[in-house]
Coordinates of C-alpha atoms in Angstrom, one line a residue:
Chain A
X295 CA 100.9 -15.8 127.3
X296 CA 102.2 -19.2 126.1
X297 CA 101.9 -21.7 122.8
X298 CA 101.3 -18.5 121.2
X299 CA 102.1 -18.1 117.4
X300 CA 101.8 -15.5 114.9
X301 CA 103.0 -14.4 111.7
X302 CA 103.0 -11.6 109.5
X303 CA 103.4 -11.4 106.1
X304 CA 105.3 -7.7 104.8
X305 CA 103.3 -5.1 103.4
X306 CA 99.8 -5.8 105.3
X307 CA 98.1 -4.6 108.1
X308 CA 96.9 -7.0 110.5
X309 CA 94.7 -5.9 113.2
X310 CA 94.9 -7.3 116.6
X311 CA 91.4 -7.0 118.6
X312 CA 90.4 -8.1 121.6
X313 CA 89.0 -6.6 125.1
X314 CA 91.7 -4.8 127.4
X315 CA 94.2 -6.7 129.4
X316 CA 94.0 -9.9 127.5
X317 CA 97.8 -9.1 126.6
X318 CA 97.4 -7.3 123.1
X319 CA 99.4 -4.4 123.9
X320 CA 102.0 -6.6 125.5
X321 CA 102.2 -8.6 122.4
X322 CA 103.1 -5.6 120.6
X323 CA 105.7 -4.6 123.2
X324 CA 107.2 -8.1 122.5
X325 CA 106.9 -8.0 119.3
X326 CA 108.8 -4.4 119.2
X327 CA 111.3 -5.8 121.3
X328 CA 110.6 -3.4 124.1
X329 CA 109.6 -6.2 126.7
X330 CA 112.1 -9.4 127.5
X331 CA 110.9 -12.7 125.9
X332 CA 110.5 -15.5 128.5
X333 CA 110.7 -18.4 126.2
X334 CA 110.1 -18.2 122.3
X335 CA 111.3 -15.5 120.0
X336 CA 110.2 -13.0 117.6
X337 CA 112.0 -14.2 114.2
X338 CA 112.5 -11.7 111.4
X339 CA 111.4 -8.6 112.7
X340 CA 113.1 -5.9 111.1
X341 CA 115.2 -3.5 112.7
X342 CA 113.5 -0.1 111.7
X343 CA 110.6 -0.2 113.5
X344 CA 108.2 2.2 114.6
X345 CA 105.7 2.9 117.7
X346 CA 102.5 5.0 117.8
X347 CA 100.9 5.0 121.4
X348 CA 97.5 5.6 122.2
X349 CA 98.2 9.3 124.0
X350 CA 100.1 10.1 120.9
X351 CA 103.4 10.5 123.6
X352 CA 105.0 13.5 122.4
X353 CA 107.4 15.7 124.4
X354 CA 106.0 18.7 125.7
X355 CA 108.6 20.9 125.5
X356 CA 109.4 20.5 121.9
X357 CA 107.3 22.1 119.1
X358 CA 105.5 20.0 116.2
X359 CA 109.1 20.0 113.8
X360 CA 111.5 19.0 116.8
X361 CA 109.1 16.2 118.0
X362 CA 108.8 14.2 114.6
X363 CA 112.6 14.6 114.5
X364 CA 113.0 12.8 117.4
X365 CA 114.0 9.8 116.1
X366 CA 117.0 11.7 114.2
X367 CA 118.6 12.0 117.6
X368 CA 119.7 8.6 117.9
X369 CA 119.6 7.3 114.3
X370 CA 119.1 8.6 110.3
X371 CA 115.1 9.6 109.4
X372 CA 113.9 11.2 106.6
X373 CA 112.1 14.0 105.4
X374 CA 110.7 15.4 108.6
X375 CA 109.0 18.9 106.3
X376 CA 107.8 15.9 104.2
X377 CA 106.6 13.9 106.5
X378 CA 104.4 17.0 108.6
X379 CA 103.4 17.5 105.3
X380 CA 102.4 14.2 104.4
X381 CA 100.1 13.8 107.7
X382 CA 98.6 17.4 106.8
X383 CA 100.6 19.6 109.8
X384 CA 102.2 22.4 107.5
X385 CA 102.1 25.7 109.1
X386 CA 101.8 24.3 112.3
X387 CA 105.8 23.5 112.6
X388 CA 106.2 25.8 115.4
X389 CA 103.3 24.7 118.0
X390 CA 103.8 23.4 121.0
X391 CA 102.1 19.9 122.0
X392 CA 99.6 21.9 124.8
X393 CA 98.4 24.0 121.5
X394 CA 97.2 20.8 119.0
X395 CA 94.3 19.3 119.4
X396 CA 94.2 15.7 120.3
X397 CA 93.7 14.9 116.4
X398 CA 96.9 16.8 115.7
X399 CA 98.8 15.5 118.4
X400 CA 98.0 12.2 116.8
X401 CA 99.3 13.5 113.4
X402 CA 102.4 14.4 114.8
X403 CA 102.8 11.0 116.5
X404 CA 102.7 9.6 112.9
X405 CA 104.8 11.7 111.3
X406 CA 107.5 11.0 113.6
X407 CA 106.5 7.4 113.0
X408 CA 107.0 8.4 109.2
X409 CA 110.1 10.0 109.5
X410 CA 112.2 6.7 111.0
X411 CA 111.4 4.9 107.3
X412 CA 110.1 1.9 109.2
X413 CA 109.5 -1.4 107.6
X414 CA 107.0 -2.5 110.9
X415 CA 105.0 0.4 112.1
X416 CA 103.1 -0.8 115.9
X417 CA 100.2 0.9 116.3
X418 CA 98.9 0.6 119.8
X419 CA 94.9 1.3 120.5
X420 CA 95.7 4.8 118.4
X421 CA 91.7 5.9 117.8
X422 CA 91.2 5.3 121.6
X423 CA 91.7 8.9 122.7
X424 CA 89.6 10.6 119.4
X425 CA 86.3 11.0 118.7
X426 CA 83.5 11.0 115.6
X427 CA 85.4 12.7 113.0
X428 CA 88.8 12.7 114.1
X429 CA 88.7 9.7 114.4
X430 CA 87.8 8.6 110.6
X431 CA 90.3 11.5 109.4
X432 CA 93.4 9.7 111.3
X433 CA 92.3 6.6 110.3
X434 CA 92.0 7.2 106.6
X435 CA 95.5 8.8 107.0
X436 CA 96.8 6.0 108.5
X437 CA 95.7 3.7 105.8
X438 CA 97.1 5.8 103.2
X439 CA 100.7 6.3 105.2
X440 CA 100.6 2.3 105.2
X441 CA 99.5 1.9 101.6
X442 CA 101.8 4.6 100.4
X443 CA 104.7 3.5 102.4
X444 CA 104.4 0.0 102.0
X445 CA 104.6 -0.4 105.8
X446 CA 103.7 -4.2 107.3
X447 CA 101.5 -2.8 110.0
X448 CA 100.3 -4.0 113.3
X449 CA 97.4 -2.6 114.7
X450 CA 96.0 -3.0 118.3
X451 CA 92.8 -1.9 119.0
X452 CA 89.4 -2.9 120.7
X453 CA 87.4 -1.3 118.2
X454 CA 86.0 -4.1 115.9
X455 CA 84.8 -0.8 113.2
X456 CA 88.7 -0.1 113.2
X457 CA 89.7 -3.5 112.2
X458 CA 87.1 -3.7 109.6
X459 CA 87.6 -0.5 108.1
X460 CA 91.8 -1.0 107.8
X461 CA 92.7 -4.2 107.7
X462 CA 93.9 -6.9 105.1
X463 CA 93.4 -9.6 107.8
X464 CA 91.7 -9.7 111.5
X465 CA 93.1 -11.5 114.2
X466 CA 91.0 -11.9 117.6
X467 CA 92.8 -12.0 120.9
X468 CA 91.3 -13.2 124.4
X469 CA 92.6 -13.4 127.4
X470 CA 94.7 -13.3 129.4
X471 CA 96.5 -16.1 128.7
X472 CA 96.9 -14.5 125.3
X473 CA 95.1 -16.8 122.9
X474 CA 93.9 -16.7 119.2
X475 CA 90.2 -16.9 119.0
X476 CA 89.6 -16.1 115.3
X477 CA 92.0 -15.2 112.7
X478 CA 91.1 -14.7 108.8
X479 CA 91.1 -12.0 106.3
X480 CA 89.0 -8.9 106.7
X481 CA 86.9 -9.3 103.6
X482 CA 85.1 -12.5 104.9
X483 CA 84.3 -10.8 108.5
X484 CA 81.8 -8.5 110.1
X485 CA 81.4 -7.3 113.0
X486 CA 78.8 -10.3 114.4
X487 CA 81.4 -12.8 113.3
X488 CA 83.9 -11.0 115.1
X489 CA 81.9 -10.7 118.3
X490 CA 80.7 -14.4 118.6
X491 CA 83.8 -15.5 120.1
X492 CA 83.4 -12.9 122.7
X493 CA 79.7 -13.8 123.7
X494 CA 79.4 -15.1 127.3
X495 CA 82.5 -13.2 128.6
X496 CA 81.6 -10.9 131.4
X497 CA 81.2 -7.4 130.1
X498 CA 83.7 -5.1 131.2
Chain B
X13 CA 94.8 37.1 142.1
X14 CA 91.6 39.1 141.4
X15 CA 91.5 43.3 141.2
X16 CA 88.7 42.0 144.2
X17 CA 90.8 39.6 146.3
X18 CA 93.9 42.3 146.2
X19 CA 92.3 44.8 148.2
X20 CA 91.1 41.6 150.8
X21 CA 95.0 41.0 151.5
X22 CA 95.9 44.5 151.4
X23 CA 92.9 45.3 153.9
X24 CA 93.9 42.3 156.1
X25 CA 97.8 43.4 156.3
X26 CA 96.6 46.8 157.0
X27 CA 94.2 45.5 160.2
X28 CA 96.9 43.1 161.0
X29 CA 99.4 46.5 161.3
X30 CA 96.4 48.0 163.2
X31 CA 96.4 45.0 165.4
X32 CA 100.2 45.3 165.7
X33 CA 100.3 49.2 166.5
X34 CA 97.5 48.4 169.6
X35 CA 99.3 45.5 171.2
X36 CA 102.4 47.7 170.9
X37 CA 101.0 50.5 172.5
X38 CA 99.3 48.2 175.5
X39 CA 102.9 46.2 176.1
X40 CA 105.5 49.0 175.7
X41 CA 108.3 49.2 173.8
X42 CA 110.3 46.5 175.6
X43 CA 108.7 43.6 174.5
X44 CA 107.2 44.6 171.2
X45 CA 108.2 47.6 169.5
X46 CA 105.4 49.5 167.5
X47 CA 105.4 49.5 163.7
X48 CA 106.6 52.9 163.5
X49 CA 109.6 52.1 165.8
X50 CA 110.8 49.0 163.4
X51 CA 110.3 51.5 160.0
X52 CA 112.5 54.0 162.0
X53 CA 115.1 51.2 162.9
X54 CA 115.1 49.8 159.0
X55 CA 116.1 53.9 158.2
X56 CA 118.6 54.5 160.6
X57 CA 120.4 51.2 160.6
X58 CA 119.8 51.1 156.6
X59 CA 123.8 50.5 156.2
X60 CA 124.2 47.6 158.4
X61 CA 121.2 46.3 157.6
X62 CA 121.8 46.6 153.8
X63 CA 125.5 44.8 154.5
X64 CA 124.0 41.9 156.5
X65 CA 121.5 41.7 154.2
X66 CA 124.0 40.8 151.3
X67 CA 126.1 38.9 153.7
X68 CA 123.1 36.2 154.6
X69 CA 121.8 36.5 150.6
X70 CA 125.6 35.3 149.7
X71 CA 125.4 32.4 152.3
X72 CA 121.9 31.5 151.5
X73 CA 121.9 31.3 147.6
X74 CA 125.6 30.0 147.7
X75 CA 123.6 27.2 150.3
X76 CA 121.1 27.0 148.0
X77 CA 123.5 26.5 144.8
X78 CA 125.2 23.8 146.9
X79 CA 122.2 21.9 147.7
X80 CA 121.0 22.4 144.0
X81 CA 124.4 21.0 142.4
X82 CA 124.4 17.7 145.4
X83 CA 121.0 17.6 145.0
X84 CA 120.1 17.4 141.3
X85 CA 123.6 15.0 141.3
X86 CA 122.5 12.3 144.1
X87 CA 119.2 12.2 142.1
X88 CA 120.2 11.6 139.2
X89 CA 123.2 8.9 140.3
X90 CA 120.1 7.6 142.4
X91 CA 118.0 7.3 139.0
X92 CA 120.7 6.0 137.2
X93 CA 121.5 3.2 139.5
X94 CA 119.6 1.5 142.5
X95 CA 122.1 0.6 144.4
X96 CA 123.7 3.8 144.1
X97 CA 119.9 5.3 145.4
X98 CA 120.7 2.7 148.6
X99 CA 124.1 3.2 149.0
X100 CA 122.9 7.2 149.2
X101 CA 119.6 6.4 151.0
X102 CA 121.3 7.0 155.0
X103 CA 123.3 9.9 153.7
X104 CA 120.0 11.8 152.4
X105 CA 118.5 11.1 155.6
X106 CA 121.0 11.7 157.8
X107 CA 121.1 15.5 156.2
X108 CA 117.5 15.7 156.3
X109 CA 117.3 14.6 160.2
X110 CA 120.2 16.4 161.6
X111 CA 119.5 19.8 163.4
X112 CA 121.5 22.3 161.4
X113 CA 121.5 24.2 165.3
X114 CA 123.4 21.5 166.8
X115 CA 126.0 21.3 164.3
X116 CA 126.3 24.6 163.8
X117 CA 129.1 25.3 166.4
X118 CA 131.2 22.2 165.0
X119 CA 131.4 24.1 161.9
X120 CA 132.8 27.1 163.8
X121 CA 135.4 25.0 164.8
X122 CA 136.1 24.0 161.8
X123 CA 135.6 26.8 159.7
X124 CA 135.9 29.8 161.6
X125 CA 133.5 32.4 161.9
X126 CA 132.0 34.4 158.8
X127 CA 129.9 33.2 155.9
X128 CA 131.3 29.9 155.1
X129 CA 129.2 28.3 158.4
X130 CA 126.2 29.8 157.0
X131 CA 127.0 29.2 153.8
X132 CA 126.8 24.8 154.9
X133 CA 123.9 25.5 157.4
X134 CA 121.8 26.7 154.3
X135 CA 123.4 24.0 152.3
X136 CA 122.0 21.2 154.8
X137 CA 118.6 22.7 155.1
X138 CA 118.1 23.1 151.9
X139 CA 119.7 19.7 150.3
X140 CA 116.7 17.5 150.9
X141 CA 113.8 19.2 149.2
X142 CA 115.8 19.3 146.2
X143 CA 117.1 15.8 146.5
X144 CA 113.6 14.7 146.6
X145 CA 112.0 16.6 144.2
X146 CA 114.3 15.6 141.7
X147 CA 114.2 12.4 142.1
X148 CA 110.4 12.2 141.5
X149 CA 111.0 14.6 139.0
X150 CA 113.3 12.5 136.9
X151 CA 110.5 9.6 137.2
X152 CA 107.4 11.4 135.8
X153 CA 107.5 10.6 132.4
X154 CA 105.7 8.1 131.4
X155 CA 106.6 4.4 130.2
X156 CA 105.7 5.2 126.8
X157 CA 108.0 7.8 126.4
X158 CA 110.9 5.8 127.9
X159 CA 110.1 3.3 125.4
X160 CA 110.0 5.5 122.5
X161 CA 113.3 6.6 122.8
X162 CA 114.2 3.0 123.6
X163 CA 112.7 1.7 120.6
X164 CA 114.4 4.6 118.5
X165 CA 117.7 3.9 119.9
X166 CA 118.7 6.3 122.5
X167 CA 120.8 5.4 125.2
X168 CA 120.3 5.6 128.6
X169 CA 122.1 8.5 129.6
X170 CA 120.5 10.4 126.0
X171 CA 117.3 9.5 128.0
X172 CA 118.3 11.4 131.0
X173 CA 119.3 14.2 129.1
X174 CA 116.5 14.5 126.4
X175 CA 113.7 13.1 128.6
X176 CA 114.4 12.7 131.8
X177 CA 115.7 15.9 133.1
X178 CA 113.3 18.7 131.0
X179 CA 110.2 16.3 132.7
X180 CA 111.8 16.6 136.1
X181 CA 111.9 20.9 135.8
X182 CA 108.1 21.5 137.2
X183 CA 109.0 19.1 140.0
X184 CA 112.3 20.7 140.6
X185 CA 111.2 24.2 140.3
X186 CA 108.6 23.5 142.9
X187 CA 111.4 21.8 145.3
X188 CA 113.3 24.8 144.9
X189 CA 110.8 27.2 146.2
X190 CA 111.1 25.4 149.4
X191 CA 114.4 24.5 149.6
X192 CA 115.1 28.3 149.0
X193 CA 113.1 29.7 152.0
X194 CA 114.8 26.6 153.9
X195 CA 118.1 28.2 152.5
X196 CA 117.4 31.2 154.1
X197 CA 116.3 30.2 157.4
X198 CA 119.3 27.8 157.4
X199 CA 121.8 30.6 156.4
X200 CA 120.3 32.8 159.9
X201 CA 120.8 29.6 162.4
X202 CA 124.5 29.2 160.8
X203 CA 124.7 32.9 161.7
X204 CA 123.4 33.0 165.1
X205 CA 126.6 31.0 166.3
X206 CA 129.2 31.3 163.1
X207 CA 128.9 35.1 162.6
X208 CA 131.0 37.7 164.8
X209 CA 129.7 40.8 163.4
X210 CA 132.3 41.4 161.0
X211 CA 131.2 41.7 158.6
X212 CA 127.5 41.8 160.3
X213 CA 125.0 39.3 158.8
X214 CA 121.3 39.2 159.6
X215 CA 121.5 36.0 161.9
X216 CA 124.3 38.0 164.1
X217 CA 122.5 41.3 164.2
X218 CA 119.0 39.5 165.1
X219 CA 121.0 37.8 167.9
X220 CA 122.7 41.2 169.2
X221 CA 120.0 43.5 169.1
X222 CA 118.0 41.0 171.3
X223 CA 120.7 40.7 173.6
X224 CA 120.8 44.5 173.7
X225 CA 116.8 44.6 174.5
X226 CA 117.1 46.6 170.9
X227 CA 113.8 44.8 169.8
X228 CA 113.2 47.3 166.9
X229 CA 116.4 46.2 165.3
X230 CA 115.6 42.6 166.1
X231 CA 112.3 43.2 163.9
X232 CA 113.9 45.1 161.7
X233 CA 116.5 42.1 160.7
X234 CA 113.6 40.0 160.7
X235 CA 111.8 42.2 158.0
X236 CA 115.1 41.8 155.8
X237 CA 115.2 38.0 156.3
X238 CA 111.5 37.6 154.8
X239 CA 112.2 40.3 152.3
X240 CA 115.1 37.7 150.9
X241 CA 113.2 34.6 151.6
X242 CA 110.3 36.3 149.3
X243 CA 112.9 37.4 146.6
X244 CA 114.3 34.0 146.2
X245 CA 110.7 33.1 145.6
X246 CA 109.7 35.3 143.3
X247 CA 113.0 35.0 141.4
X248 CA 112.2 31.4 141.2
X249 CA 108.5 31.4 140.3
X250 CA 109.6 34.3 137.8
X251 CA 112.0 31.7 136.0
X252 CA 109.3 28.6 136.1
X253 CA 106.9 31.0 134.2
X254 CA 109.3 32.2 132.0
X255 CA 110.4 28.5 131.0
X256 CA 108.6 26.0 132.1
X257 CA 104.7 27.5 132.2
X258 CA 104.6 27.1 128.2
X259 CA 105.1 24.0 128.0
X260 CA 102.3 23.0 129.9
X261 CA 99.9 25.9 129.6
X262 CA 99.4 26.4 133.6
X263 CA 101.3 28.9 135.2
X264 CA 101.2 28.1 138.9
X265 CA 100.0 30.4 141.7
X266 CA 102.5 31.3 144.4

């Protein structure tokens, strides 16, 4: 990645697309300050931030409540009955991750997201393990938690449906090096705008 | 294992007795002592037996709590630094290559005879599989997890404790159940050469009763010796499933 430039204005969700291993999810790393910068700098990040991985990462040994209050380990959350509450998970407090579905797993991954009061919430590729209507549920839930909390929100993801459906504004990646090949608000796109940069590229 | 597959391994121990009693019987009693001959040596020498037996189980599972404690440490020192894992990298080896037979007498020499040789012959034998197993242990979890609790603030050594270390257990458990029957075999050698029968200890009295052409003793040690190596097993196995099995849902066979 080099020359590259982006910026993000609080309180929106901007989608990142693009087909794997042009550098999206590094950019997010960067972004979350989990990778070293070479050169260049991310400027006015703020410091609570909050990851949400595509295989919803969740301990295995701790049940549903002691998982979203990871992040209360090394630093003050909030809520965490709130929060399991919030992503629909009541009752289920005691479950271990083996005994969720791949939905609820995903739920939980939020609500632990929810519960360190981010300001940027990193959303990496987080439909990519769910299917038909698992899918639509966690992504309306993830448009209300960002709504609702007034997150700015990044989203990674490959699936131009996903970008549509919860974005304020679309950027599209290629790759690698990482580059911008279309960047706009959501409103004015669909899905055959979003795919003509893409045309020509070897399919995958 | 099946209601079905039980009676296959109970049929084939009870040919493999059969097979046992006939060889017996065609080679005489000097060289292979019939089945009966070894049940009638585990009842009359129950008392030694049943003092050496707790004599080699001390040495083995204080071996084996040894090897645990250096083990479990030089992984995680190893994990925690790389050139600490260098620095340790010829010591590991050189306890995994060394024949615990030929330093076996040293330790008499240095330790005397009774359990304490046994006790670092176990120890030796039994280090590496633990060492290993940790250390591949304490790197299975994935890079999203380590940078979860990066990004949430937790320091490295939180890392080890909340992440690292409960991911390493099914790795660990499973070094353990070799490193245990190593234990064992390791705590006999130590005994062959660092026991002098007082108190007796399974090594010694495996080593005596061949010298004494008392072959049914001999088996009869050796029957104890695999009835600890098994325990230690099964006590291990019994504590994976207990503990660990939940959190992944898939109790291992033995």
């Amino acid at each position: 990645m080099e020359g590259f430039d982006l910026d993000l204005e609080p309180g929106r969700l901007v989608a990142l697309v693009g087909p794997s291993g042009c550098g999206k999810s590094t950019l997010l790393r960067l972004v979350a300050g989990l990778r070293p910068l070479d050169a260049g700098s991310v400027e006015g990040a703020p410091s609570r931030k909050a990851f949400v991985f595509q295989e919803a990462a969740l301990l295995p040994w701790l049940d549903v409540l002691a998982n979203a209050a990871l992040p209360g380990r090394y630093g003050p959350i909030g809520d965490v009955p709130a929060a399991l509450a919030a992503v629909g998970l009541q009752g289920l407090e005691r479950r271990l991750p083996r005994q969720l579905s791949g939905g609820q797993r995903m739920r939980v991954s939020l609500a632990r997201a929810l519960v360190a009061r981010p300001e940027l919430v990193l959303l990496d590729e987080p439909f990519a393990a769910l299917d038909g209507m698992t899918r639509r549920a966690v992504r309306g839930l993830v448009a209300d938690l960002h709504r609702r909390e007034g997150w700015t929100t990044l989203l990674v993801t490959h699936e131009i449906d996903d970008a549509l459906a919860l974005a304020d504004r679309i950027v599209a990646l290629d790759g690698p090096p990482l580059r911008v090949v279309l960047d706009g608000p959501a409103a004015g796109l669909d899905r055959e705008a979003l795919e003509a940069p893409y045309r020509g590229r070897v399919a995958e | 294992m099946t209601r079905g597959e039980a009676w296959v391994a109970l049929a084939s121990v009870v040919a493999g007795v059969c097979c046992w009693n006939a060889l017996a019987g065609a080679v005489g009693p000097l060289l292979l002592p019939t089945p009966a001959a070894v049940l009638g040596a585990i009842v009359d020498e129950r008392g030694r037996l049943a003092v050496a037996l707790g004599q080699t189980a001390i040495a083995a599972g204080a071996g084996l709590g040894v090897a645990f404690a250096a083990g479990v440490g030089g992984a995680i020192l190893a994990w925690l630094s790389g050139a600490a894992r260098v620095a340790l990298l010829p010591w590991t080896t050189l306890v995994q290559v060394v024949p615990i037979v030929a330093i076996a007498p040293l330790l008499v020499v240095w330790l005397g005879y009774g359990p304490p040789v046994a006790a670092t012959t176990a120890a030796v034998a039994a280090f590496y599989p633990v060492y290993s197993a940790a250390g591949t242990g304490l790197r299975a979890p994935g890079p999203e997890l380590e940078d979860l609790l990066r990004l949430y603030g937790a320091s490295r050594l939180r890392a080890l404790v909340d992440l690292h270390l409960p991911a390493a257990l099914p790795a660990l458990f499973s070094g353990l159940r070799s490193a245990a029957g190593l234990a064992v075999i390791g705590a006999i050698v130590g005994e062959f050469v660092g026991s002098n029968g007082v108190p007796p200890a399974l090594g010694q009295v495996v080593m005596a009763a061949a010298r004494s052409a008392r072959l049914d003793l001999c088996f009869a040690a050796v029957v104890a010796a695999a009835a600890l190596a098994l325990a230690f097993h099964l006590v291990l196995l019994l504590l994976e499933r207990r503990w660990v099995a939940p959190w992944y849902g898939s109790p291992r066979d033995p």
